[in-house]
Tab-separated table of C-alpha atoms in Angstrom:
chain	number	residue	atom	x	y	z
A	26	MET	CA	106.090	174.846	183.253
A	27	PRO	CA	106.914	177.938	181.111
A	28	ASN	CA	104.192	176.929	178.609
A	29	ILE	CA	101.622	176.873	181.434
A	30	HIS	CA	102.438	180.481	182.280
A	31	LYS	CA	102.426	181.548	178.607
A	32	LEU	CA	98.984	180.070	177.997
A	33	GLN	CA	97.718	181.427	181.306
A	34	GLU	CA	98.765	184.909	180.202
A	35	ILE	CA	97.077	184.496	176.819
A	36	ILE	CA	93.828	183.452	178.515
A	37	ARG	CA	94.144	186.299	180.996
A	38	GLU	CA	94.501	188.798	178.138
A	39	SER	CA	91.423	187.363	176.471
A	40	ILE	CA	89.484	187.840	179.715
A	41	GLN	CA	90.659	191.420	180.115
A	42	GLN	CA	89.633	192.263	176.547
A	43	SER	CA	86.089	191.031	177.178
A	44	PRO	CA	83.456	193.661	178.106
A	45	GLN	CA	82.305	191.313	180.887
A	46	GLN	CA	85.860	190.763	182.127
A	47	ALA	CA	85.113	187.070	181.709
A	48	ILE	CA	85.002	184.484	178.931
A	49	SER	CA	82.762	181.439	178.713
A	50	PHE	CA	84.124	178.161	180.037
A	51	ARG	CA	83.751	176.867	176.497
A	52	ASP	CA	86.207	179.483	175.184
A	53	TYR	CA	88.568	178.790	178.081
A	54	MET	CA	88.501	175.064	177.318
A	55	GLU	CA	89.104	175.679	173.621
A	56	LEU	CA	92.218	177.726	174.391
A	57	CYS	CA	93.502	175.062	176.795
A	58	LEU	CA	93.041	172.240	174.302
A	59	TYR	CA	93.443	173.818	170.873
A	60	HIS	CA	95.579	176.956	171.077
A	61	PRO	CA	97.698	176.658	167.893
A	62	GLU	CA	101.014	176.549	169.761
A	63	LEU	CA	100.290	175.842	173.414
A	64	GLY	CA	97.082	173.774	173.384
A	65	TYR	CA	97.043	170.290	174.874
A	66	TYR	CA	96.059	168.529	171.633
A	67	THR	CA	98.201	170.665	169.335
A	68	SER	CA	101.382	170.205	171.378
A	69	ASP	CA	104.106	167.625	170.728
A	70	ARG	CA	103.651	165.819	174.037
A	71	ASP	CA	102.488	162.187	174.183
A	72	LYS	CA	98.806	161.916	175.079
A	73	VAL	CA	97.941	158.232	174.741
A	74	GLY	CA	99.577	155.177	176.264
A	75	LYS	CA	102.100	154.526	178.998
A	76	THR	CA	104.037	157.737	178.434
A	77	GLY	CA	100.893	159.827	177.984
A	78	ASP	CA	97.968	160.833	180.173
A	79	PHE	CA	95.304	158.235	179.342
A	80	TYR	CA	94.627	154.979	177.528
A	81	THR	CA	92.085	154.409	174.759
A	82	SER	CA	90.665	151.188	173.334
A	83	THR	CA	93.282	151.362	170.582
A	84	SER	CA	95.949	150.848	173.251
A	85	ILE	CA	94.705	147.302	173.930
A	86	GLY	CA	96.185	144.739	171.572
A	87	GLY	CA	95.270	146.374	168.272
A	88	LEU	CA	91.891	144.681	168.354
A	89	LEU	CA	89.583	147.665	167.920
A	90	GLY	CA	91.097	148.425	164.528
A	91	GLU	CA	90.804	144.788	163.475
A	92	VAL	CA	87.128	144.681	164.423
A	93	LEU	CA	86.473	147.954	162.601
A	94	ALA	CA	88.175	146.486	159.526
A	95	GLN	CA	85.838	143.493	159.624
A	96	TYR	CA	82.833	145.776	160.032
A	97	MET	CA	83.835	148.062	157.157
A	98	ALA	CA	84.690	145.179	154.841
A	99	GLY	CA	81.218	143.764	155.471
A	100	GLN	CA	79.386	146.937	154.496
A	101	THR	CA	79.417	146.219	150.756
A	102	SER	CA	78.592	143.042	148.895
A	103	GLN	CA	81.163	140.738	147.358
A	104	GLU	CA	79.555	141.412	143.984
A	105	ALA	CA	80.157	145.144	144.422
A	106	TRP	CA	83.826	144.627	145.263
A	107	GLY	CA	84.176	142.672	142.045
A	108	THR	CA	83.341	145.809	140.078
A	109	ALA	CA	86.460	147.724	139.115
A	110	ALA	CA	84.708	151.069	139.413
A	111	GLN	CA	83.547	150.421	142.958
A	112	SER	CA	85.440	152.169	145.733
A	113	LEU	CA	85.107	153.058	149.397
A	114	THR	CA	86.526	156.116	151.127
A	115	LEU	CA	87.424	155.834	154.811
A	116	VAL	CA	87.673	159.171	156.592
A	117	GLU	CA	89.019	159.375	160.140
A	118	TRP	CA	88.465	162.554	162.142
A	119	GLY	CA	90.968	163.387	164.875
A	120	GLY	CA	93.060	160.240	164.484
A	121	GLY	CA	95.727	161.308	166.979
A	122	ASN	CA	98.938	159.322	166.721
A	123	GLY	CA	97.592	157.089	163.951
A	124	GLY	CA	97.303	153.941	166.049
A	125	LEU	CA	93.727	153.107	165.069
A	126	ALA	CA	94.346	153.815	161.379
A	127	GLN	CA	97.388	151.537	161.394
A	128	GLN	CA	95.416	148.702	163.000
A	129	LEU	CA	92.555	149.168	160.552
A	130	LEU	CA	94.616	149.385	157.385
A	131	ASP	CA	96.973	146.569	158.396
A	132	GLU	CA	93.996	144.257	158.942
A	133	LEU	CA	92.290	145.257	155.687
A	134	LYS	CA	95.496	144.545	153.759
A	135	ARG	CA	96.125	141.272	155.610
A	136	SER	CA	92.623	139.777	155.651
A	137	TYR	CA	90.527	141.662	153.094
A	138	GLY	CA	92.866	142.251	150.158
A	139	ASP	CA	90.036	142.779	147.653
A	140	VAL	CA	88.599	145.518	149.854
A	141	TYR	CA	92.013	147.094	150.536
A	142	ALA	CA	92.597	147.365	146.788
A	143	ARG	CA	89.495	149.569	146.475
A	144	ILE	CA	89.768	151.846	149.518
A	145	SER	CA	91.300	155.230	150.123
A	146	TYR	CA	91.937	156.519	153.643
A	147	ILE	CA	91.736	160.236	154.456
A	148	SER	CA	92.878	161.647	157.778
A	149	VAL	CA	91.272	164.935	158.853
A	150	GLU	CA	93.693	166.091	161.538
A	151	ILE	CA	94.485	169.638	162.650
A	152	SER	CA	97.674	168.913	164.611
A	153	PRO	CA	100.931	169.006	162.591
A	154	HIS	CA	102.522	166.838	165.286
A	155	HIS	CA	99.864	164.159	164.919
A	156	ARG	CA	100.088	164.309	161.136
A	157	ARG	CA	103.801	163.539	161.403
A	158	LEU	CA	103.145	160.610	163.743
A	159	GLN	CA	100.456	159.284	161.421
A	160	ALA	CA	102.785	159.518	158.411
A	161	GLU	CA	105.357	157.419	160.270
A	162	LYS	CA	102.891	154.722	161.327
A	163	LEU	CA	101.133	154.581	157.960
A	164	ALA	CA	104.277	154.635	155.802
A	165	GLU	CA	103.484	151.238	154.225
A	166	HIS	CA	99.972	152.284	153.259
A	167	LEU	CA	101.193	155.685	152.128
A	168	SER	CA	103.547	153.948	149.682
A	169	ASP	CA	100.573	151.850	148.489
A	170	GLY	CA	98.801	155.085	147.569
A	171	ARG	CA	96.018	154.543	150.090
A	172	VAL	CA	96.600	157.457	152.505
A	173	SER	CA	96.136	161.219	152.286
A	174	TRP	CA	95.473	164.158	154.605
A	175	MET	CA	92.895	166.919	154.381
A	176	THR	CA	91.633	169.804	156.413
A	177	GLU	CA	87.917	169.882	157.156
A	178	ALA	CA	87.465	172.690	154.612
A	179	GLU	CA	89.264	170.664	151.928
A	180	TRP	CA	87.139	167.601	152.665
A	181	GLU	CA	83.919	169.609	152.454
A	182	ALA	CA	85.064	171.252	149.191
A	183	CYS	CA	85.465	167.800	147.617
A	184	GLY	CA	81.934	166.772	148.574
A	185	PRO	CA	79.290	165.605	148.401
A	186	TRP	CA	80.920	162.227	148.961
A	187	GLN	CA	79.715	158.879	147.626
A	188	ARG	CA	80.379	155.572	149.429
A	189	ALA	CA	82.257	157.019	152.390
A	190	ILE	CA	82.529	155.884	155.993
A	191	VAL	CA	83.484	158.720	158.334
A	192	PHE	CA	84.667	157.428	161.699
A	193	SER	CA	86.084	158.777	164.925
A	194	ASN	CA	87.275	157.402	168.245
A	195	GLU	CA	87.151	159.667	171.317
A	196	PHE	CA	86.786	162.763	169.157
A	197	HIS	CA	83.517	164.307	170.353
A	198	ASP	CA	84.348	164.062	174.054
A	199	ALA	CA	87.363	166.334	173.482
A	200	LEU	CA	85.411	169.181	171.893
A	201	PRO	CA	84.983	172.329	174.026
A	202	VAL	CA	81.791	172.449	176.078
A	203	HIS	CA	79.697	175.125	177.731
A	204	GLN	CA	79.139	174.606	181.437
A	205	ILE	CA	75.715	175.523	182.811
A	206	GLN	CA	74.396	175.813	186.351
A	207	ILE	CA	70.750	176.026	187.371
A	208	LYS	CA	70.207	178.845	189.871
A	209	GLN	CA	66.710	179.429	191.250
A	210	GLY	CA	65.222	177.688	188.255
A	211	GLN	CA	67.221	179.700	185.706
A	212	ALA	CA	70.052	178.377	183.554
A	213	GLN	CA	73.222	180.453	183.807
A	214	GLU	CA	76.509	179.929	182.040
A	215	ILE	CA	79.765	179.346	183.871
A	216	GLY	CA	82.297	181.993	182.926
A	217	VAL	CA	86.002	182.257	183.695
A	218	ALA	CA	87.421	185.489	185.143
A	219	TRP	CA	90.785	186.447	186.632
A	220	ASP	CA	91.181	187.035	190.358
A	221	GLU	CA	93.870	189.708	190.711
A	222	SER	CA	94.294	189.289	194.466
A	223	GLU	CA	94.727	185.504	194.272
A	224	GLU	CA	96.418	185.578	190.845
A	225	GLN	CA	94.329	182.692	189.577
A	226	PHE	CA	91.255	181.945	187.507
A	227	LYS	CA	87.856	182.080	189.154
A	228	GLU	CA	84.368	181.134	188.050
A	229	VAL	CA	81.530	183.611	187.582
A	230	LEU	CA	77.952	183.236	186.372
A	231	LEU	CA	76.989	184.786	183.037
A	232	PRO	CA	73.512	185.132	181.510
A	233	VAL	CA	72.582	182.793	178.665
A	234	GLN	CA	71.762	184.934	175.639
A	235	PRO	CA	68.058	184.555	174.715
A	236	GLU	CA	67.369	182.765	171.416
A	237	SER	CA	71.005	181.749	171.069
A	238	THR	CA	71.928	178.212	170.001
A	239	LEU	CA	72.885	177.529	173.614
A	240	ASP	CA	69.534	178.824	174.873
A	241	THR	CA	67.651	176.681	172.345
A	242	TYR	CA	69.617	173.590	173.403
A	243	ILE	CA	68.911	174.165	177.102
A	244	ARG	CA	65.195	174.775	176.541
A	245	GLY	CA	64.974	171.585	174.502
A	246	LEU	CA	66.813	169.736	177.251
A	247	GLU	CA	64.421	171.038	179.918
A	248	ALA	CA	61.564	169.524	177.910
A	249	GLU	CA	63.263	166.109	177.995
A	250	VAL	CA	64.790	165.786	181.467
A	251	ARG	CA	64.265	167.209	184.948
A	252	LEU	CA	67.055	169.613	185.863
A	253	LEU	CA	67.568	170.333	189.565
A	254	ASP	CA	68.402	173.612	191.261
A	255	ASN	CA	72.202	173.968	191.602
A	256	GLN	CA	72.704	171.204	189.065
A	257	ARG	CA	75.787	171.714	186.899
A	258	PHE	CA	76.066	170.187	183.448
A	259	GLU	CA	77.843	170.435	180.113
A	260	VAL	CA	76.474	171.424	176.712
A	261	ASN	CA	78.488	170.304	173.707
A	262	LEU	CA	77.262	172.320	170.722
A	263	GLU	CA	80.258	171.364	168.587
A	264	ALA	CA	79.429	167.649	168.337
A	265	PRO	CA	75.932	167.889	166.800
A	266	ALA	CA	77.175	170.720	164.552
A	267	TRP	CA	79.918	168.375	163.312
A	268	ILE	CA	77.370	165.621	162.625
A	269	SER	CA	75.316	168.133	160.650
A	270	ARG	CA	78.278	169.314	158.545
A	271	VAL	CA	79.524	165.820	157.796
A	272	GLY	CA	76.039	164.467	157.099
A	273	GLN	CA	75.325	167.272	154.649
A	274	ASN	CA	78.481	166.341	152.736
A	275	LEU	CA	77.565	162.663	152.373
A	276	ASP	CA	75.418	161.545	149.448
A	277	SER	CA	75.836	157.929	150.483
A	278	GLY	CA	77.747	156.713	153.495
A	279	GLN	CA	77.982	156.321	157.218
A	280	ILE	CA	79.203	158.028	160.347
A	281	VAL	CA	80.637	155.678	162.972
A	282	ALA	CA	81.239	157.590	166.209
A	283	ILE	CA	82.929	155.791	169.126
A	284	ASP	CA	82.970	157.694	172.396
A	285	TYR	CA	82.025	157.534	176.038
A	286	GLY	CA	78.633	158.945	176.854
A	287	ASP	CA	74.967	158.003	176.708
A	288	CYS	CA	71.492	159.277	175.940
A	289	ALA	CA	70.316	162.615	177.394
A	290	ALA	CA	68.321	161.058	180.229
A	291	GLU	CA	71.508	159.433	181.569
A	292	ILE	CA	73.938	162.292	180.919
A	293	TYR	CA	71.713	164.864	182.612
A	294	GLY	CA	70.195	162.592	185.254
A	295	GLU	CA	69.851	163.562	188.930
A	296	HIS	CA	72.826	161.369	189.848
A	297	ARG	CA	75.069	163.656	187.768
A	298	ILE	CA	74.441	166.772	189.837
A	299	ASN	CA	78.004	168.019	189.188
A	300	GLY	CA	78.169	167.133	185.501
A	301	THR	CA	80.670	164.878	183.760
A	302	LEU	CA	83.705	167.080	183.047
A	303	MET	CA	86.983	165.397	183.977
A	304	CYS	CA	90.678	166.150	183.556
A	305	TYR	CA	93.505	163.654	183.063
A	306	SER	CA	97.233	163.997	183.565
A	307	ASN	CA	99.756	161.160	183.935
A	308	HIS	CA	96.868	158.679	184.179
A	309	VAL	CA	95.410	160.476	187.196
A	310	ALA	CA	91.856	161.832	187.032
A	311	ALA	CA	91.013	165.224	188.544
A	312	ASP	CA	88.129	167.674	188.474
A	313	ASP	CA	89.995	170.997	188.444
A	314	PRO	CA	90.233	172.382	184.886
A	315	TYR	CA	92.108	175.485	186.041
A	316	THR	CA	95.249	173.657	187.073
A	317	ALA	CA	98.027	173.661	184.482
A	318	PRO	CA	96.157	174.997	181.420
A	319	GLY	CA	97.355	173.277	178.267
A	320	GLU	CA	99.046	170.487	180.210
A	321	GLN	CA	96.083	168.228	180.987
A	322	ASP	CA	93.304	166.601	178.993
A	323	MET	CA	89.719	167.785	179.521
A	324	THR	CA	86.716	165.708	178.479
A	325	ALA	CA	82.970	165.464	179.021
A	326	HIS	CA	80.483	162.680	178.279
A	327	VAL	CA	78.804	162.812	174.874
A	328	ASN	CA	75.034	163.289	174.602
A	329	PHE	CA	74.223	160.786	171.860
A	330	THR	CA	70.582	161.899	171.798
A	331	ALA	CA	71.767	165.231	170.368
A	332	LEU	CA	73.960	163.483	167.771
A	333	ILE	CA	71.102	161.275	166.588
A	334	ARG	CA	68.803	164.288	166.281
A	335	ALA	CA	71.432	166.219	164.295
A	336	GLY	CA	71.824	163.260	161.958
A	337	LEU	CA	68.078	163.007	161.345
A	338	GLU	CA	67.974	166.679	160.404
A	339	VAL	CA	70.378	166.077	157.502
A	340	GLY	CA	68.798	162.858	156.256
A	341	MET	CA	70.787	160.273	158.235
A	342	HIS	CA	69.041	157.538	160.192
A	343	ALA	CA	70.407	155.975	163.356
A	344	GLU	CA	71.142	152.388	162.420
A	345	LYS	CA	72.360	151.533	165.926
A	346	LEU	CA	73.448	152.990	169.233
A	347	MET	CA	75.116	150.249	171.231
A	348	THR	CA	77.817	149.690	173.788
A	349	GLN	CA	81.327	149.206	172.462
A	350	LYS	CA	81.187	145.704	173.933
A	351	GLN	CA	78.133	144.865	171.832
A	352	PHE	CA	79.776	146.285	168.713
A	353	LEU	CA	82.955	144.287	169.313
A	354	VAL	CA	81.100	141.030	169.917
A	355	GLU	CA	78.781	141.502	166.938
A	356	ASN	CA	81.751	142.082	164.671
A	357	GLY	CA	83.865	139.093	165.604
A	358	LEU	CA	85.984	139.949	168.636
A	359	LEU	CA	85.320	136.602	170.333
A	360	ASP	CA	86.507	134.813	167.184
A	361	LYS	CA	89.939	136.256	167.894
A	362	LEU	CA	90.327	134.174	171.055
A	363	GLN	CA	92.796	131.369	170.387
A	364	ASP	CA	93.420	127.994	172.034
A	365	SER	CA	96.642	128.055	173.959
A	366	TYR	CA	98.405	125.196	175.667
A	367	SER	CA	101.411	127.298	176.605
A	368	THR	CA	102.107	128.039	180.253
A	369	ASP	CA	103.933	131.226	179.258
A	370	PRO	CA	101.662	134.178	180.189
A	371	PHE	CA	103.675	136.418	177.871
A	372	SER	CA	103.352	134.299	174.731
A	373	PRO	CA	101.728	136.071	171.744
A	374	VAL	CA	98.556	133.957	172.048
A	375	ALA	CA	98.251	134.571	175.796
A	376	ARG	CA	98.784	138.309	175.351
A	377	ARG	CA	96.157	138.452	172.606
A	378	ASN	CA	93.604	136.482	174.617
A	379	ARG	CA	94.249	138.757	177.573
A	380	ALA	CA	93.640	141.802	175.360
A	381	VAL	CA	90.275	140.386	174.258
A	382	ARG	CA	89.213	139.878	177.871
A	383	GLN	CA	90.502	143.319	178.855
A	384	LEU	CA	88.464	145.002	176.128
A	385	LEU	CA	85.302	143.260	177.252
A	386	LEU	CA	85.691	143.193	181.014
A	387	SER	CA	88.196	145.648	182.457
A	388	ASP	CA	87.005	148.796	184.278
A	389	GLN	CA	83.779	148.809	182.260
A	390	MET	CA	85.445	150.613	179.339
A	391	SER	CA	83.362	148.729	176.786
A	392	GLU	CA	80.157	149.512	178.676
A	393	LEU	CA	80.885	153.227	179.163
A	394	PHE	CA	81.866	153.623	175.525
A	395	LYS	CA	79.124	153.667	172.914
A	396	VAL	CA	79.153	153.201	169.154
A	397	LEU	CA	76.713	155.251	167.096
A	398	ILE	CA	76.175	154.294	163.460
A	399	LEU	CA	74.361	156.821	161.269
A	400	LYS	CA	73.602	155.945	157.655
A	401	LYS	CA	72.525	157.749	154.499
A	402	GLY	CA	71.857	155.929	151.261
A	403	GLU	CA	73.670	152.703	150.376
A	404	LEU	CA	77.339	151.779	150.076
A	405	LEU	CA	76.593	149.094	147.471
């Protein structure tokens, strides 16, 4: 609880220093999630799994990493892997506790030894806590000389990259978003102010600055979809900007982005009158982002239309946008089902088969999640 009050005071000071006596929701969300000491993602608390606040696909049987390994191993020809000079760089952005990287690298070493011998894995991770967790989980691959860490600036300084696959899982949905509300046909930004009498945060409406990046995004959106009066929605400017930066630093390679979201017509449709922002704490979903700042996750659905457009602008073409289920099936998940004659529901085979079914069927996770593959040049 003390950390909640510390971060609350920091946000309050930021509000009081603003000429408008308010900050954008985007800046509020960034402080809640990424404050260097007190932010949700930069803290030492568990986020994923039973002891955390939410589950991801990597929590289910280790299968997502195995499927990604099969996909990545298949991206270059056998002839190319026979060439000593050939190599492939795998770059994970925001890898969290290292679970997906461990699954991926374990499977490459186990099943695709010729590929493993040619790869290097780079983790771009801002959290010191997560870097420590990753180092523990990837100790075997670290000793093999396959693993290293970089900041985004260091990765960009080493570019442009050849034969690189940059991938992320639930990275873009955790980037700070602007919140917008349509009032009498005009888009206004949700701001966060401090209510002295109630001693709590309150929302206010702020004008959208003309010709700003946010204004340009909203005007482009209004040309694509019908926005209703009083409709509330999120604008994630960070995600397409990230695609642009990464794409510019690839001479040949791919971006594989796994996240929940959809195209613009779905994300901003009439049935989403209140937007998509959600908070998670102890596996309970809520819609109040002002409760316990720094102690709960905050996410919003990803607009993949914007990511595809950003990729095109830097010379990347959208190879595929598909559901996670489709990606898993196309890359061999069903082949991992095994015959079992055991009546023990907790046997390794039964547990693995159950994980396959859970990935494909349970609570529509593999339908809500999408996989976007952007390509530039060839990996051969």
